[in-house]
mmCIF file of C-alpha atoms and ligand atoms in Angstrom:
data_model
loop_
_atom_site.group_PDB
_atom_site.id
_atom_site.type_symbol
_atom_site.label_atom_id
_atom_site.label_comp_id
_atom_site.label_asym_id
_atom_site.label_seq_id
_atom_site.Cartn_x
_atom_site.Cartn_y
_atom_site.Cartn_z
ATOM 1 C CA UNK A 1 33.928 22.702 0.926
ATOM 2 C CA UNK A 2 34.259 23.940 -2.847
ATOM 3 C CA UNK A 3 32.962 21.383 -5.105
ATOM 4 C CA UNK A 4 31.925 19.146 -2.307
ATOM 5 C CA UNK A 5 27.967 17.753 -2.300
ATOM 6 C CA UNK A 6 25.775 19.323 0.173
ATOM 7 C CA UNK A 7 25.408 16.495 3.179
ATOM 8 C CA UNK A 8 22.141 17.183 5.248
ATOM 9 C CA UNK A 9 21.003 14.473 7.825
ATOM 10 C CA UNK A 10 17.213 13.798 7.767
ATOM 11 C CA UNK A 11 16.167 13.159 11.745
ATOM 12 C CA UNK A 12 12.942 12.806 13.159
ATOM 13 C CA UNK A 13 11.336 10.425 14.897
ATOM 14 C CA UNK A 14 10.410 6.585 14.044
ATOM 15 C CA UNK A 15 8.146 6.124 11.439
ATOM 16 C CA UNK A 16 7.393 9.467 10.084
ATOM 17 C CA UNK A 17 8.701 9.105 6.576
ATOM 18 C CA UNK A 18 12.299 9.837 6.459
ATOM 19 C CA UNK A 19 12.747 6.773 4.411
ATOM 20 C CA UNK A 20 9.989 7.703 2.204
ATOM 21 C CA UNK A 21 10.923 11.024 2.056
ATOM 22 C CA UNK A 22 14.945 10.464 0.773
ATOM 23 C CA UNK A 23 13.179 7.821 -1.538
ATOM 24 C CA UNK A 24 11.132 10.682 -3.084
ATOM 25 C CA UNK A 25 13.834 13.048 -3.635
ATOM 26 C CA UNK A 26 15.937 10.253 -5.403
ATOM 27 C CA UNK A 27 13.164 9.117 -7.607
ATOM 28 C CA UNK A 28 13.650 5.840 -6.694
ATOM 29 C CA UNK A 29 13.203 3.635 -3.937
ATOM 30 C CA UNK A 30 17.100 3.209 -2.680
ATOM 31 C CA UNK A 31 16.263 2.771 1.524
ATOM 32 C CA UNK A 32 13.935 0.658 3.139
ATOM 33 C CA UNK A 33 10.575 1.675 4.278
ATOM 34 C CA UNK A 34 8.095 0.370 6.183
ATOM 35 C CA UNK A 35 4.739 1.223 8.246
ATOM 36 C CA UNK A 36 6.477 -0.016 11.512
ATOM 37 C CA UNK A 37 9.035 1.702 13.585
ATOM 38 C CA UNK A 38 13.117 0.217 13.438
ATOM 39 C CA UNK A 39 13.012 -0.652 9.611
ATOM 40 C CA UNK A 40 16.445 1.863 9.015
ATOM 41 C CA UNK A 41 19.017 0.093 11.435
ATOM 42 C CA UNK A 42 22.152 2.354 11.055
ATOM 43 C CA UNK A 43 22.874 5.269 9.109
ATOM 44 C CA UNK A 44 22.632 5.378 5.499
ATOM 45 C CA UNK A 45 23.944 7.651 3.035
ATOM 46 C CA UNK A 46 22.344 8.326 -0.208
ATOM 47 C CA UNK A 47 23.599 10.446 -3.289
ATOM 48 C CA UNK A 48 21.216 12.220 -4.799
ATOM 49 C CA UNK A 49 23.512 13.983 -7.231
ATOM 50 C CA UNK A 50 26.506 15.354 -7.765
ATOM 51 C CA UNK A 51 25.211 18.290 -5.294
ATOM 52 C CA UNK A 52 23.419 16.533 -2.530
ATOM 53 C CA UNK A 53 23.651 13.590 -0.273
ATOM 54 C CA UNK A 54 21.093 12.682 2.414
ATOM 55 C CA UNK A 55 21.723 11.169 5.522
ATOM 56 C CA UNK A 56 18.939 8.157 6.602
ATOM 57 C CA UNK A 57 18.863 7.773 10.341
ATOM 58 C CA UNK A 58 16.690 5.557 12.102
ATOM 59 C CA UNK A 59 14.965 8.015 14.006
ATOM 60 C CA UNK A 60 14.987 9.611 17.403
ATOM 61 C CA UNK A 61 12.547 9.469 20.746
ATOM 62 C CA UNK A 62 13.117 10.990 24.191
ATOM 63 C CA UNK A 63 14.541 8.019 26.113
ATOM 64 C CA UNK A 64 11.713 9.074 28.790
ATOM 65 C CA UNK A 65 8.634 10.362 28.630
ATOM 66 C CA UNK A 66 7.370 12.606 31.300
ATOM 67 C CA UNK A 67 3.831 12.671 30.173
ATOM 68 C CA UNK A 68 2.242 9.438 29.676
ATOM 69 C CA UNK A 69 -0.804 11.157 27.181
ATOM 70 C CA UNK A 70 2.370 12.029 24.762
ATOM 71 C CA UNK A 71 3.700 8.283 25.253
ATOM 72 C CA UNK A 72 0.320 6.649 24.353
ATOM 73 C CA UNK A 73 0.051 9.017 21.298
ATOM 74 C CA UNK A 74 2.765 8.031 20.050
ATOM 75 C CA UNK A 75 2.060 4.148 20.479
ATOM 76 C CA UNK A 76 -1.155 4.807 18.911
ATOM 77 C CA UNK A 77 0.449 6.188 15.650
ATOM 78 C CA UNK A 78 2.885 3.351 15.895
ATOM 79 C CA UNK A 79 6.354 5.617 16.267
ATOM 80 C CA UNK A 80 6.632 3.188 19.511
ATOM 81 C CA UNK A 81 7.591 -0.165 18.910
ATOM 82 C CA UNK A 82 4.975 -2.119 19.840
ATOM 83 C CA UNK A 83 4.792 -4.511 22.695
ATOM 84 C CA UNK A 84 6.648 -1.774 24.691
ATOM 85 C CA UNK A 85 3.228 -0.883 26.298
ATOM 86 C CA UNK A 86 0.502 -3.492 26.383
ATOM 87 C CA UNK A 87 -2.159 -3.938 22.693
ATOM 88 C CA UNK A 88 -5.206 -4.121 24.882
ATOM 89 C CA UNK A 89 -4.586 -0.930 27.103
ATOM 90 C CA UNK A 90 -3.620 1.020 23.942
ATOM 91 C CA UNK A 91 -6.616 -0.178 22.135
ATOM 92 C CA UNK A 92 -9.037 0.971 25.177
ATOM 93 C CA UNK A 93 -7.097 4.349 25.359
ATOM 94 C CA UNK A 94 -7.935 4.938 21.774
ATOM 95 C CA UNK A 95 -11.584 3.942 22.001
ATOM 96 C CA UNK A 96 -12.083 6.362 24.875
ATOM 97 C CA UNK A 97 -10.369 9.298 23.067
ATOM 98 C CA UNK A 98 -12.026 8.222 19.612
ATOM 99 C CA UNK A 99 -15.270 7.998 21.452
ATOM 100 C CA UNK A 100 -14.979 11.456 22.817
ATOM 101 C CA UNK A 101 -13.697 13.133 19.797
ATOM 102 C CA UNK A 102 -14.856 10.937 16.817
ATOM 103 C CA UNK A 103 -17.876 9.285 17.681
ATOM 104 C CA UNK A 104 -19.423 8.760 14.308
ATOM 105 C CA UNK A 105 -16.070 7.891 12.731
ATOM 106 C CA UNK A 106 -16.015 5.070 15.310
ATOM 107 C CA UNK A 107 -19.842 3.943 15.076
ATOM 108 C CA UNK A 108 -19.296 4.327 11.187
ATOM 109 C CA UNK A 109 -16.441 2.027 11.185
ATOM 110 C CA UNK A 110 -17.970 -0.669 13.182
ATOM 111 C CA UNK A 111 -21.128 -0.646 12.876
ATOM 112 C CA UNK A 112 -22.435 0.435 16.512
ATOM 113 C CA UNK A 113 -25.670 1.650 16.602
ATOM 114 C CA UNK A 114 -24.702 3.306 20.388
ATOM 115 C CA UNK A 115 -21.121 3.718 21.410
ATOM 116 C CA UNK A 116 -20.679 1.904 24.985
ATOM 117 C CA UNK A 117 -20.037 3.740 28.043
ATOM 118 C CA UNK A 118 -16.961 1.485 28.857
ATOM 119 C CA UNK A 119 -14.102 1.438 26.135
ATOM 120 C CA UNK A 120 -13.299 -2.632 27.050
ATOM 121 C CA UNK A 121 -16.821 -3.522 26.523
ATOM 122 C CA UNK A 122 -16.625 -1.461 23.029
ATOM 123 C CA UNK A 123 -13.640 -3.424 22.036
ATOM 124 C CA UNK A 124 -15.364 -6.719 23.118
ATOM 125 C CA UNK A 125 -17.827 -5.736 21.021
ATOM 126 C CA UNK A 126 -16.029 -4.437 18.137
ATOM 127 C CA UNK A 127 -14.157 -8.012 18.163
ATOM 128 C CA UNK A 128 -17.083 -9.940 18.272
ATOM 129 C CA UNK A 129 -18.762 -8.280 15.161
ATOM 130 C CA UNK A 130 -15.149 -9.230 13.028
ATOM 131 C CA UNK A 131 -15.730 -12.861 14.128
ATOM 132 C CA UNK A 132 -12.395 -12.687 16.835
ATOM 133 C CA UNK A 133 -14.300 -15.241 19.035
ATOM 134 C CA UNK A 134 -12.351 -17.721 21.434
ATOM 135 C CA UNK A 135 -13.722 -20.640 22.896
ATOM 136 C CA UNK A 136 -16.502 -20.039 25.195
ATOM 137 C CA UNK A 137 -17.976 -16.919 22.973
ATOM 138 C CA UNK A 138 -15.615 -14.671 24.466
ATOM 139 C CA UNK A 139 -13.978 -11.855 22.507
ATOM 140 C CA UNK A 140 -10.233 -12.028 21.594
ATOM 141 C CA UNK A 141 -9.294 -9.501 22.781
ATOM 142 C CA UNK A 142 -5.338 -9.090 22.093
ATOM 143 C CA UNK A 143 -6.241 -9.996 17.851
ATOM 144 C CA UNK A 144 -9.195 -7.260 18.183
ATOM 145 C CA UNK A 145 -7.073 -5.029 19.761
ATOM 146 C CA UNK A 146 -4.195 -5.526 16.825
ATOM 147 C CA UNK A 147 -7.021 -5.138 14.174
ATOM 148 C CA UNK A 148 -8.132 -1.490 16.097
ATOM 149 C CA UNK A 149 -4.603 0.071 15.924
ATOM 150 C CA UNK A 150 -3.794 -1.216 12.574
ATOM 151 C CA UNK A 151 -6.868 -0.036 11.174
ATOM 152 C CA UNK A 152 -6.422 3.276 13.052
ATOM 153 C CA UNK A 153 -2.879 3.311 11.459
ATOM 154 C CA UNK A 154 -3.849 2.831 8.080
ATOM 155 C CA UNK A 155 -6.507 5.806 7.893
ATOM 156 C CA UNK A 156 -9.364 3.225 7.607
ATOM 157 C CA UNK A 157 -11.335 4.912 10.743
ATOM 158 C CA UNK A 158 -10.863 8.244 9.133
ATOM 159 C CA UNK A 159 -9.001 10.876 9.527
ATOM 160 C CA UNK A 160 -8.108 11.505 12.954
ATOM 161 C CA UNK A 161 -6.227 14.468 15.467
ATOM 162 C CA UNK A 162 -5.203 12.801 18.210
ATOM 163 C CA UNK A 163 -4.101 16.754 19.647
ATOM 164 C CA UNK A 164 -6.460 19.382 20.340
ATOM 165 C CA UNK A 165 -6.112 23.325 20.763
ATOM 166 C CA UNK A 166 -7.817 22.656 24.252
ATOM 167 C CA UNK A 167 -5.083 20.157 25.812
ATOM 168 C CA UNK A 168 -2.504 23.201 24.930
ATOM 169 C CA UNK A 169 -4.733 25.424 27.411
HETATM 170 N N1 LIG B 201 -0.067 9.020 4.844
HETATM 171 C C1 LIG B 201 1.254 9.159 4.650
HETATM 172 N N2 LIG B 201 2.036 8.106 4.893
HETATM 173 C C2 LIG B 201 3.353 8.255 4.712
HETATM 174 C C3 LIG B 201 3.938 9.477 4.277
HETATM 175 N N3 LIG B 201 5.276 9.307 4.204
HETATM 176 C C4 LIG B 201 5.512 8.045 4.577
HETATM 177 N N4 LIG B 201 4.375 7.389 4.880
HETATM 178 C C5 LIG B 201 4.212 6.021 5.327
HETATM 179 O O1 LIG B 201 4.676 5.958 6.681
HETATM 180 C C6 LIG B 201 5.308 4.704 6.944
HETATM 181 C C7 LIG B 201 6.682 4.936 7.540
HETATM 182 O O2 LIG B 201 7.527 5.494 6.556
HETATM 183 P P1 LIG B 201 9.098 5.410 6.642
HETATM 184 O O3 LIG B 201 9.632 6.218 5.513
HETATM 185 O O4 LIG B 201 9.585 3.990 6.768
HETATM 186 O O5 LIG B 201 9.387 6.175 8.033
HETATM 187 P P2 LIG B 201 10.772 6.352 8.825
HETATM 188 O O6 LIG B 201 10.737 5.356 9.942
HETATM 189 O O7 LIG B 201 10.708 7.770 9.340
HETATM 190 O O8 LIG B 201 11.902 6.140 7.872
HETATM 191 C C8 LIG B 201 5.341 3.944 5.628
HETATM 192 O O9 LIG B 201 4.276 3.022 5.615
HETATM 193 C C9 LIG B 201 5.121 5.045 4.605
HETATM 194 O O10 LIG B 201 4.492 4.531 3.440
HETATM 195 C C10 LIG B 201 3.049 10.584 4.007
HETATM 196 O O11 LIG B 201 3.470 11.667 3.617
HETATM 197 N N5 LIG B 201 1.724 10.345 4.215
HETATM 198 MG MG1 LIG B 202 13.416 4.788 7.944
#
């Protein structure tokens, strides 16, 4: 291995910065990244100098997941493609557990004087004030429910733990 460049593979799961992170070491931006999930296709090896050479894979998942709270976390945070599990369930799932845990990030956000007992109503609600109105007055509900995550994703709620010392009890 004398005189050889270091090789070291960068894993980890979709979209927590590997890309970003290789792009940083090089100085330059020499792989695709992206704030959605599949952007590195195959692996990709990039030299950073006449020492090193990083390895860009396009990230790892347990082909199953046994708990479904893990799964949904996941999805909210967007390291799950999405359309795997369905925008509007995610989007109530991440009302209730933003409801429970940040309250006045949520009524900050949005503009809710009260947050509403049921998380579906909330999003109706929530759509409704950003003008996502079908015919009929009702809310729409899949384009509110797009606008939730990606604002969730983007840090525009605030910053937000979706894990707690008490679910490890
Ligand atoms: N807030 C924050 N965002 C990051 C960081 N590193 C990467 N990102 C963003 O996370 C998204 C996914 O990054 P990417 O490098 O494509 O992830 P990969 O799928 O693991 O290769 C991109 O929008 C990046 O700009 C970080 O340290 N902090
Ligand atoms: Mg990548």
């Amino acid at each position: 291995m004398a005189g050889k460049p270091l090789r070291v593979m960068v894993v980890g799961i979709t979209n927590v910065g590997k890309s970003t992170f290789i792009n940083r070491i090089a100085g330059s931006k020499r792989v695709k990244a992206e704030n959605r999930p599949g952007v590195t296709r195959g692996n990709q090896w990039v030299s950073i100098d006449k020492q090193l050479e990083l390895l860009d894979t396009p990230g790892v998942l347990w082909p199953k997941f046994e708990d479904q709270t893990v799964a949904e976390r996941l999805a909210f945070t967007g390291a799950v493609k999405d359309g795997i599990l369905d925008i509007e369930l995610l989007a109530v799932r991440l009302l209730e557990n933003l409801s429970v845990n940040y309250p006045n990030l949520l009524k900050e956000r949005y503009n809710l004087s009260e947050l509403e007992e049921d998380a579906y109503d909330m999003l109706c609600t929530i759509g409704k004030k950003r003008g996502m109105v079908i015919r009929g007055g009702e809310t729409d509900t899949v384009r509110a429910s797009a606008m939730l995550l990606e604002e969730y994703r983007n840090c525009k709620i605030g910053r937000i733990s979706l894990e707690r010392v008490e679910d490890r009890a």
